[in-house]
Short mmCIF file of C-alpha atoms in Angstrom, two decimals:
data_model
loop_
_atom_site.label_atom_id
_atom_site.label_comp_id
_atom_site.label_asym_id
_atom_site.label_seq_id
_atom_site.Cartn_x
_atom_site.Cartn_y
_atom_site.Cartn_z
CA UNK A 22 56.53 112.23 85.89
CA UNK A 23 57.36 114.97 86.70
CA UNK A 24 60.01 117.37 83.68
CA UNK A 25 62.63 118.43 85.49
CA UNK A 26 65.98 121.04 84.65
CA UNK A 27 69.37 119.61 84.29
CA UNK A 28 72.72 122.17 83.27
CA UNK A 29 74.10 121.24 80.64
CA UNK A 30 76.72 124.03 80.32
CA UNK A 31 74.72 125.47 76.84
CA UNK A 32 76.17 128.12 75.80
CA UNK A 33 76.42 129.65 72.44
CA UNK A 34 78.64 126.64 71.08
CA UNK A 35 76.76 123.86 72.53
CA UNK A 36 72.59 125.83 71.98
CA UNK A 37 70.92 121.65 72.58
CA UNK A 38 71.07 118.95 74.88
CA UNK A 39 71.27 115.94 73.73
CA UNK A 40 70.53 112.55 73.50
CA UNK A 41 73.70 110.81 74.01
CA UNK A 42 74.65 113.42 76.67
CA UNK A 43 71.89 111.31 78.97
CA UNK A 44 71.95 108.17 80.23
CA UNK A 45 69.81 106.02 83.43
CA UNK A 46 70.72 104.44 85.32
CA UNK A 47 70.97 101.81 88.81
CA UNK A 48 73.08 103.38 90.99
CA UNK A 49 72.78 101.53 95.15
CA UNK A 50 69.46 100.50 94.47
CA UNK A 51 68.09 104.50 92.85
CA UNK A 52 68.10 105.77 89.42
CA UNK A 53 69.39 108.70 87.96
CA UNK A 54 69.81 110.53 85.20
CA UNK A 55 73.71 110.78 83.90
CA UNK A 56 74.22 114.45 83.09
CA UNK A 57 77.32 115.64 79.85
CA UNK A 58 77.98 119.26 82.26
CA UNK A 59 79.56 120.94 78.89
CA UNK A 60 82.42 123.86 78.73
CA UNK A 61 83.78 125.16 75.53
CA UNK A 62 82.54 122.25 74.23
CA UNK A 63 84.69 119.60 76.43
CA UNK A 64 82.33 117.77 78.12
CA UNK A 65 84.08 118.48 82.58
CA UNK A 66 81.79 117.02 84.62
CA UNK A 67 79.26 114.55 84.82
CA UNK A 68 75.76 115.79 87.29
CA UNK A 69 74.31 113.14 88.88
CA UNK A 70 69.54 113.85 89.23
CA UNK A 71 68.12 111.33 91.61
CA UNK A 72 64.77 110.14 90.10
CA UNK A 73 62.61 109.37 93.14
CA UNK A 74 59.97 106.56 93.29
CA UNK A 75 57.01 109.07 93.97
CA UNK A 76 55.96 110.15 92.15
CA UNK A 77 54.44 113.04 93.79
CA UNK A 78 58.13 114.37 94.43
CA UNK A 79 60.84 115.64 92.08
CA UNK A 80 64.17 114.37 91.10
CA UNK A 81 67.30 116.23 92.23
CA UNK A 82 71.18 117.07 91.86
CA UNK A 83 72.92 114.85 93.84
CA UNK A 84 76.54 114.24 93.21
CA UNK A 85 78.50 116.01 90.40
CA UNK A 86 81.59 113.36 89.27
CA UNK A 87 85.03 116.08 87.77
CA UNK A 88 85.88 114.81 84.41
CA UNK A 89 88.55 117.56 84.32
CA UNK A 90 88.80 116.54 80.64
CA UNK A 91 89.19 118.13 76.64
CA UNK A 92 87.22 115.56 74.03
CA UNK A 93 85.39 112.34 73.00
CA UNK A 94 84.17 110.58 76.57
CA UNK A 95 81.74 107.06 77.51
CA UNK A 96 79.99 106.45 80.37
CA UNK A 97 79.45 102.37 82.03
CA UNK A 98 78.01 101.92 85.12
CA UNK A 99 79.47 98.63 86.59
CA UNK A 100 78.73 97.46 90.25
CA UNK A 101 77.38 100.46 91.36
CA UNK A 102 80.50 102.21 89.66
CA UNK A 103 80.60 105.46 87.36
CA UNK A 104 83.17 104.50 84.65
CA UNK A 105 83.99 106.95 82.31
CA UNK A 106 86.37 106.23 79.46
CA UNK A 107 88.38 108.99 77.86
CA UNK A 108 89.32 109.01 74.50
CA UNK A 109 92.09 110.89 73.45
CA UNK A 110 94.55 110.18 76.63
CA UNK A 111 93.23 106.58 77.21
CA UNK A 112 91.93 106.19 80.38
CA UNK A 113 89.31 105.46 82.41
CA UNK A 114 88.05 106.85 85.26
CA UNK A 115 86.50 105.40 88.08
CA UNK A 116 83.87 107.20 90.55
CA UNK A 117 82.19 105.38 94.03
CA UNK A 118 79.44 107.85 94.52
CA UNK A 119 79.48 106.29 98.37
CA UNK A 120 83.53 107.33 99.10
CA UNK A 121 82.48 110.05 101.70
CA UNK A 122 83.26 113.70 99.89
CA UNK A 123 82.52 116.85 102.57
CA UNK A 124 80.80 118.41 98.64
CA UNK A 125 78.58 116.95 96.39
CA UNK A 126 81.54 117.37 94.12
CA UNK A 127 83.91 113.57 94.11
CA UNK A 128 87.52 112.95 92.04
CA UNK A 129 87.87 109.64 90.58
CA UNK A 130 88.34 107.28 92.83
CA UNK A 131 90.78 105.72 90.09
CA UNK A 132 92.66 106.32 86.95
CA UNK A 133 93.45 103.16 85.49
CA UNK A 134 94.03 101.52 81.32
CA UNK A 135 92.07 99.56 79.64
CA UNK A 136 93.80 95.78 78.97
CA UNK A 137 92.42 93.04 76.83
CA UNK A 138 92.14 89.56 78.43
CA UNK A 139 94.81 87.80 76.52
CA UNK A 140 92.00 85.46 75.08
CA UNK A 141 91.46 88.13 71.70
CA UNK A 142 94.98 87.97 69.29
CA UNK A 143 96.11 90.39 68.12
CA UNK A 144 95.02 92.77 71.33
CA UNK A 145 92.18 94.61 69.41
CA UNK A 146 93.37 98.25 69.30
CA UNK A 147 91.39 100.56 72.90
CA UNK A 148 89.39 103.51 72.60
CA UNK A 149 89.91 104.59 69.27
CA UNK A 150 86.62 106.75 67.81
CA UNK A 151 85.15 103.25 66.23
CA UNK A 152 84.21 102.30 69.61
CA UNK A 153 80.59 102.76 71.27
CA UNK A 154 79.68 102.88 74.50
CA UNK A 155 75.99 101.11 76.13
CA UNK A 156 75.34 101.10 79.30
CA UNK A 157 75.60 98.78 81.38
CA UNK A 158 79.19 98.05 80.07
CA UNK A 159 79.00 97.02 76.60
CA UNK A 160 81.85 98.43 74.19
CA UNK A 161 81.23 97.75 70.38
CA UNK A 162 83.83 98.49 67.82
CA UNK A 163 82.54 99.32 64.56
CA UNK A 164 85.70 98.85 62.61
CA UNK A 165 86.19 94.56 63.80
CA UNK A 166 81.76 94.61 64.13
CA UNK A 167 82.51 92.66 67.35
CA UNK A 168 81.54 93.90 70.59
CA UNK A 169 82.98 93.49 74.10
CA UNK A 170 81.42 93.16 77.96
CA UNK A 171 83.86 95.32 80.79
CA UNK A 172 84.76 94.16 84.08
CA UNK A 173 86.17 95.38 86.54
CA UNK A 174 89.16 93.69 88.68
CA UNK A 175 88.25 93.99 91.54
CA UNK A 176 92.07 92.03 93.14
CA UNK A 177 93.98 95.34 91.83
CA UNK A 178 92.84 97.69 94.33
CA UNK A 179 95.39 97.13 96.77
CA UNK A 180 97.45 98.70 93.66
CA UNK A 181 95.69 101.10 92.25
CA UNK A 182 94.32 102.49 96.11
CA UNK A 183 96.57 104.37 98.44
CA UNK A 184 94.61 104.41 101.51
CA UNK A 185 93.35 101.19 103.52
CA UNK A 186 90.05 102.04 104.71
CA UNK A 187 88.60 103.55 101.36
CA UNK A 188 90.38 100.81 99.62
CA UNK A 189 88.90 97.88 102.21
CA UNK A 190 85.12 99.75 102.16
CA UNK A 191 85.55 100.01 98.50
CA UNK A 192 85.85 95.91 98.71
CA UNK A 193 83.36 95.53 100.39
CA UNK A 194 81.25 96.96 98.23
CA UNK A 195 81.18 94.78 95.79
CA UNK A 196 79.60 92.27 94.84
CA UNK A 197 80.35 88.23 94.74
CA UNK A 198 83.94 89.54 97.14
CA UNK A 199 83.05 89.08 100.78
CA UNK A 200 86.42 86.39 99.99
CA UNK A 201 88.67 89.26 98.26
CA UNK A 202 87.78 91.76 101.03
CA UNK A 203 88.41 89.25 104.50
CA UNK A 204 91.16 88.45 102.93
CA UNK A 205 92.48 91.90 101.83
CA UNK A 206 90.90 92.72 105.51
CA UNK A 207 93.76 90.87 106.84
CA UNK A 208 96.90 91.68 105.97
CA UNK A 209 96.12 95.24 106.45
CA UNK A 210 95.43 93.60 109.47
CA UNK A 211 98.85 91.98 109.85
CA UNK A 212 100.55 94.23 107.76
CA UNK A 213 98.94 97.75 110.92
CA UNK A 214 98.48 99.56 108.14
CA UNK A 215 95.38 100.35 109.21
CA UNK A 216 94.36 102.53 113.06
CA UNK A 217 92.21 101.85 115.54
CA UNK A 218 89.95 104.74 114.23
CA UNK A 219 90.43 103.44 110.61
CA UNK A 220 89.66 99.53 112.43
CA UNK A 221 86.25 100.90 113.74
CA UNK A 222 84.61 102.73 111.19
CA UNK A 223 85.85 98.85 108.79
CA UNK A 224 84.19 97.48 111.33
CA UNK A 225 80.80 99.69 111.42
CA UNK A 226 80.15 99.32 108.41
CA UNK A 227 80.15 95.48 108.26
CA UNK A 228 77.75 95.47 110.49
CA UNK A 229 75.82 98.31 109.09
CA UNK A 230 75.68 100.75 112.11
CA UNK A 231 77.05 102.95 109.34
CA UNK A 232 74.21 102.36 106.41
CA UNK A 233 70.83 101.97 108.97
CA UNK A 234 70.54 105.78 108.32
CA UNK A 235 70.56 105.35 104.08
CA UNK A 236 68.42 101.78 104.61
CA UNK A 237 65.46 104.10 106.34
CA UNK A 238 66.01 106.26 103.75
CA UNK A 239 65.30 103.30 101.43
CA UNK A 240 62.03 102.09 102.69
CA UNK A 241 60.32 104.71 102.25
CA UNK A 242 61.48 106.43 99.04
CA UNK A 243 60.63 102.93 97.53
CA UNK A 244 56.95 103.54 98.64
CA UNK A 245 56.77 101.63 102.39
CA UNK A 246 56.08 104.40 104.71
CA UNK A 247 53.80 105.30 101.67
CA UNK A 248 50.32 104.60 100.23
CA UNK A 249 51.42 105.86 97.23
CA UNK A 250 52.78 102.90 93.97
CA UNK A 251 56.05 103.27 93.15
CA UNK A 252 56.59 104.42 90.18
CA UNK A 253 59.69 102.79 89.64
CA UNK A 254 61.12 100.43 90.67
CA UNK A 255 65.30 99.10 90.27
CA UNK A 256 67.61 96.40 91.43
CA UNK A 257 68.59 97.02 95.33
CA UNK A 258 71.47 96.98 96.67
CA UNK A 259 72.22 94.64 98.96
CA UNK A 260 75.98 95.24 101.26
CA UNK A 261 78.24 92.82 102.17
CA UNK A 262 77.52 90.78 105.45
CA UNK A 263 80.43 89.27 107.28
CA UNK A 264 78.70 86.44 110.15
CA UNK A 265 80.91 86.66 113.78
CA UNK A 266 81.49 83.46 112.13
CA UNK A 267 83.27 84.14 109.40
CA UNK A 268 85.34 87.32 111.19
CA UNK A 269 86.26 84.74 113.49
CA UNK A 270 87.67 82.02 111.78
CA UNK A 271 89.22 83.92 108.99
CA UNK A 272 90.33 86.87 110.67
CA UNK A 273 90.57 87.39 114.77
CA UNK A 274 91.25 83.62 115.31
CA UNK A 275 94.78 84.24 112.35
CA UNK A 276 95.73 87.55 114.52
CA UNK A 277 96.08 85.31 117.35
CA UNK A 278 97.37 83.42 115.53
CA UNK A 279 100.22 85.56 113.99
CA UNK A 280 102.91 85.46 116.85
CA UNK A 281 104.71 88.32 115.32
CA UNK A 282 101.98 90.73 116.53
CA UNK A 283 101.39 92.47 120.05
CA UNK A 284 98.84 90.59 122.32
CA UNK A 285 97.66 93.69 123.67
CA UNK A 286 96.76 94.95 119.41
CA UNK A 287 96.03 91.42 119.05
CA UNK A 288 93.17 92.49 122.10
CA UNK A 289 92.04 96.00 121.34
CA UNK A 290 90.90 94.58 118.17
CA UNK A 291 88.66 92.96 118.75
CA UNK A 292 88.08 95.43 121.26
CA UNK A 293 87.07 97.45 117.89
CA UNK A 294 84.77 94.24 116.42
CA UNK A 295 82.55 94.35 119.69
CA UNK A 296 82.36 97.36 120.02
CA UNK A 297 80.94 97.62 116.52
CA UNK A 298 78.68 95.28 117.51
CA UNK A 299 76.92 96.85 120.45
CA UNK A 300 76.91 99.90 117.92
CA UNK A 301 74.37 97.81 116.19
CA UNK A 302 72.67 96.06 118.92
CA UNK A 303 74.04 92.98 117.61
CA UNK A 304 73.95 89.50 120.00
CA UNK A 305 77.69 88.59 120.02
CA UNK A 306 77.59 85.30 120.14
CA UNK A 307 79.16 83.04 122.89
CA UNK A 308 82.26 81.64 121.32
CA UNK A 309 82.58 85.07 120.36
CA UNK A 310 82.77 86.11 123.28
CA UNK A 311 85.21 83.93 124.76
CA UNK A 312 87.74 84.45 122.72
CA UNK A 313 88.14 88.82 123.46
CA UNK A 314 87.83 87.78 127.34
CA UNK A 315 91.06 85.69 126.09
CA UNK A 316 92.56 87.35 124.98
CA UNK A 317 92.21 90.74 126.90
CA UNK A 318 93.44 87.91 129.80
CA UNK A 319 96.03 86.76 128.02
CA UNK A 320 97.08 90.37 126.80
CA UNK A 321 97.54 91.57 130.88
CA UNK A 322 94.89 94.26 129.21
CA UNK A 323 92.25 93.53 133.04
CA UNK A 324 91.71 96.48 133.18
CA UNK A 325 89.49 96.72 129.87
CA UNK A 326 88.15 93.72 130.60
CA UNK A 327 86.93 94.68 133.66
CA UNK A 328 85.69 97.22 132.00
CA UNK A 329 83.30 95.51 129.43
CA UNK A 330 82.02 93.19 132.05
CA UNK A 331 80.83 95.60 134.20
CA UNK A 332 78.90 97.80 131.74
CA UNK A 333 76.60 95.17 130.42
CA UNK A 334 78.63 95.68 126.94
CA UNK A 335 78.66 91.74 126.75
CA UNK A 336 75.20 89.32 127.80
CA UNK A 337 75.57 87.42 131.04
CA UNK A 338 76.21 83.85 130.98
CA UNK A 339 77.40 81.29 133.03
CA UNK A 340 80.41 80.46 130.80
CA UNK A 341 81.90 84.06 130.31
CA UNK A 342 81.28 83.52 135.06
CA UNK A 343 82.96 80.51 135.44
CA UNK A 344 85.95 82.11 133.00
CA UNK A 345 85.85 85.18 134.44
CA UNK A 346 86.24 82.74 137.92
CA UNK A 347 89.53 80.65 136.74
CA UNK A 348 90.73 84.85 136.68
CA UNK A 349 91.06 85.50 140.08
CA UNK A 350 94.47 84.54 140.47
CA UNK A 351 95.32 87.90 138.02
CA UNK A 352 92.56 89.80 138.17
CA UNK A 353 90.87 89.98 141.62
CA UNK A 354 87.99 91.44 140.91
CA UNK A 355 87.35 89.15 138.46
CA UNK A 356 86.35 86.52 140.72
CA UNK A 357 82.93 88.89 142.25
CA UNK A 358 82.45 89.86 138.89
CA UNK A 359 81.77 85.74 137.98
CA UNK A 360 79.94 85.25 140.96
CA UNK A 361 78.13 87.88 140.20
CA UNK A 362 77.42 87.09 136.59
CA UNK A 363 75.95 83.60 137.99
CA UNK A 364 73.68 84.96 141.05
CA UNK A 365 72.11 87.53 137.94
CA UNK A 366 71.83 83.69 136.43
CA UNK A 367 70.57 82.23 139.78
CA UNK A 368 72.43 80.04 139.80
CA UNK A 369 72.86 79.85 143.00
CA UNK A 370 74.09 76.07 143.60
CA UNK A 371 77.26 76.35 141.60
CA UNK A 372 77.84 79.78 143.07
CA UNK A 373 77.18 77.04 146.57
CA UNK A 374 79.68 75.22 144.12
CA UNK A 375 82.71 77.76 143.55
CA UNK A 376 82.16 79.22 148.15
CA UNK A 377 83.08 75.17 147.89
CA UNK A 378 85.98 75.16 145.64
CA UNK A 379 87.12 77.78 147.90
CA UNK A 380 87.34 76.20 150.73
CA UNK A 381 84.49 78.85 151.97
CA UNK A 382 82.35 76.34 154.39
CA UNK A 383 80.47 79.26 156.37
CA UNK A 384 79.72 81.41 153.53
CA UNK A 385 78.31 78.50 151.76
CA UNK A 386 76.40 77.73 154.64
CA UNK A 387 74.41 81.02 154.65
CA UNK A 388 73.92 81.17 151.91
CA UNK A 389 72.00 77.89 151.42
CA UNK A 390 70.18 79.41 154.19
CA UNK A 391 69.17 82.83 152.94
CA UNK A 392 68.28 81.17 149.40
CA UNK A 393 67.19 78.66 150.45
CA UNK A 394 67.57 76.72 148.66
CA UNK A 395 67.39 73.34 147.74
CA UNK A 396 68.39 70.22 150.53
CA UNK A 397 71.04 68.15 148.28
CA UNK A 398 73.41 70.79 148.64
CA UNK A 399 74.00 70.39 152.75
CA UNK A 400 75.14 66.86 152.10
CA UNK A 401 78.21 68.91 149.78
CA UNK A 402 78.70 70.90 152.96
CA UNK A 403 79.00 68.62 155.63
CA UNK A 404 81.07 67.05 153.28
CA UNK A 405 83.61 70.18 152.45
CA UNK A 406 83.29 70.21 156.49
CA UNK A 407 84.95 67.04 157.38
CA UNK A 408 87.54 68.10 155.07
CA UNK A 409 89.21 71.12 155.19
CA UNK A 410 86.78 72.95 159.07
CA UNK A 411 88.36 72.85 162.40
CA UNK A 412 86.14 71.28 164.94
CA UNK A 413 85.44 74.25 166.05
CA UNK A 414 83.70 74.89 163.19
CA UNK A 415 82.25 71.84 162.84
CA UNK A 416 81.27 72.04 165.35
CA UNK A 417 79.03 75.52 165.03
CA UNK A 418 77.43 73.79 161.78
CA UNK A 419 76.25 70.44 163.87
CA UNK A 420 74.15 72.97 166.43
CA UNK A 421 72.94 74.82 163.63
CA UNK A 422 71.71 71.92 161.30
CA UNK A 423 70.49 70.68 165.05
CA UNK A 424 68.57 73.97 165.60
CA UNK A 425 66.28 73.58 162.55
CA UNK A 426 63.28 72.67 163.16
CA UNK A 427 61.37 71.90 160.36
CA UNK A 428 64.14 70.13 158.86
CA UNK A 429 65.06 68.31 161.58
CA UNK A 430 65.60 64.36 160.57
CA UNK A 431 67.36 65.12 158.09
CA UNK A 432 69.33 67.43 159.32
CA UNK A 433 70.20 65.69 162.49
CA UNK A 434 71.08 62.31 160.60
CA UNK A 435 73.04 65.19 158.65
CA UNK A 436 75.09 66.45 161.22
CA UNK A 437 75.35 63.56 163.08
CA UNK A 438 77.72 62.39 160.54
CA UNK A 439 80.58 65.79 162.21
CA UNK A 440 81.13 64.32 165.48
CA UNK A 441 81.56 61.21 167.32
CA UNK A 442 80.49 60.47 170.70
CA UNK A 443 84.26 61.06 171.96
CA UNK A 444 85.09 64.10 169.67
CA UNK A 445 82.07 65.61 170.82
CA UNK A 446 83.20 65.44 174.97
CA UNK A 447 86.05 66.77 173.65
CA UNK A 448 84.49 69.71 171.58
CA UNK A 449 82.59 70.81 175.45
CA UNK A 450 85.19 70.36 177.48
CA UNK A 451 87.60 72.50 175.56
CA UNK A 452 84.03 74.60 176.10
CA UNK A 453 84.20 74.29 179.49
CA UNK A 454 88.07 75.26 180.32
CA UNK A 455 88.27 78.41 177.67
CA UNK A 456 88.71 81.90 178.87
CA UNK A 457 86.43 84.76 178.07
CA UNK A 458 87.42 88.19 177.02
CA UNK A 459 85.62 91.34 176.15
CA UNK A 460 87.20 93.84 173.90
#
């Protein structure tokens, strides 16, 4: 690999770069060299240099972690977090380089204190001069001849991280914490602790929208975009995956069942999730679409419902079409949207059924003629005409059926059911005595 230079704050008091001042760790699927940078013999900054997977590319400076203390310290890298323990203050600084920062400098996300496990009785002394830290999470206490491992208590994140969006992003990046993340997300939404913009960002993170660029960079750097064999290979980072079914059952349905929340608020949350799926080019599941549509309708958000249907944010389907048809009384335009969806799905038989249900007998008959649909639909139209049409309309339908030369036998036999001989005679008499008007 190519050699590279680092700035360790060399001065008269610190002339040499020592091995103890550097460490190598894998963070979020990339290999970093961690270097303490000194000022007046005190480590004030921890710089991160990324080692490329391609030997032809030189290492580069990526992040600077601001420590802001004097005295001895140790490093751990646990679950992609850099943890720096400070002996004098007996504090541990936790850094997450994925937290957005306007520059390459990062302040600690959490400043906390190590707590010993209850099984250690009496409790061991912490942050002593006899501690030696080793990556990824080992502490050796030379005075007692004991080796400890450090673990994170992520369930305390709500108490330590004030910003709710940052806290949720923190939990989403931790391994094996899906249940904790989903539970915390639901609690934040119920408490209305997040703005719609923050909710959109959290959903975008879950659907992978915000991680597409970094995933693309990883694939190139790992050698998949080059014929050259990678020099380094390390553990890959897998982001949290929450399926649509898990989101519906664990978050969205409980929100709908929370009577204290306004329906419009719940509907807007669902729209934000639907938007994140649309932006990530992920097809929403049918059950999710149905729940979103029903929630919007219950909240009276008919204009928003009309928009997501018109602009095809949700995919056309027959169940969606029938759902929209059922909301005609609340919003008449949704009925036409449902019919349009059926037409796009070539569901002609269903369209005829809808017209007959609305007693649009003549329109149904015209639709059958124009589309040259199956003859099996004709008896249904005739039956509906017998039940709902006035005499003149039934007579017009009979005459139309009779004139169908190509299918005369079928149409005549059906048309005969519309009128008895006496009715035909009566209709003829009515027609003879009609007064004609010119307009």
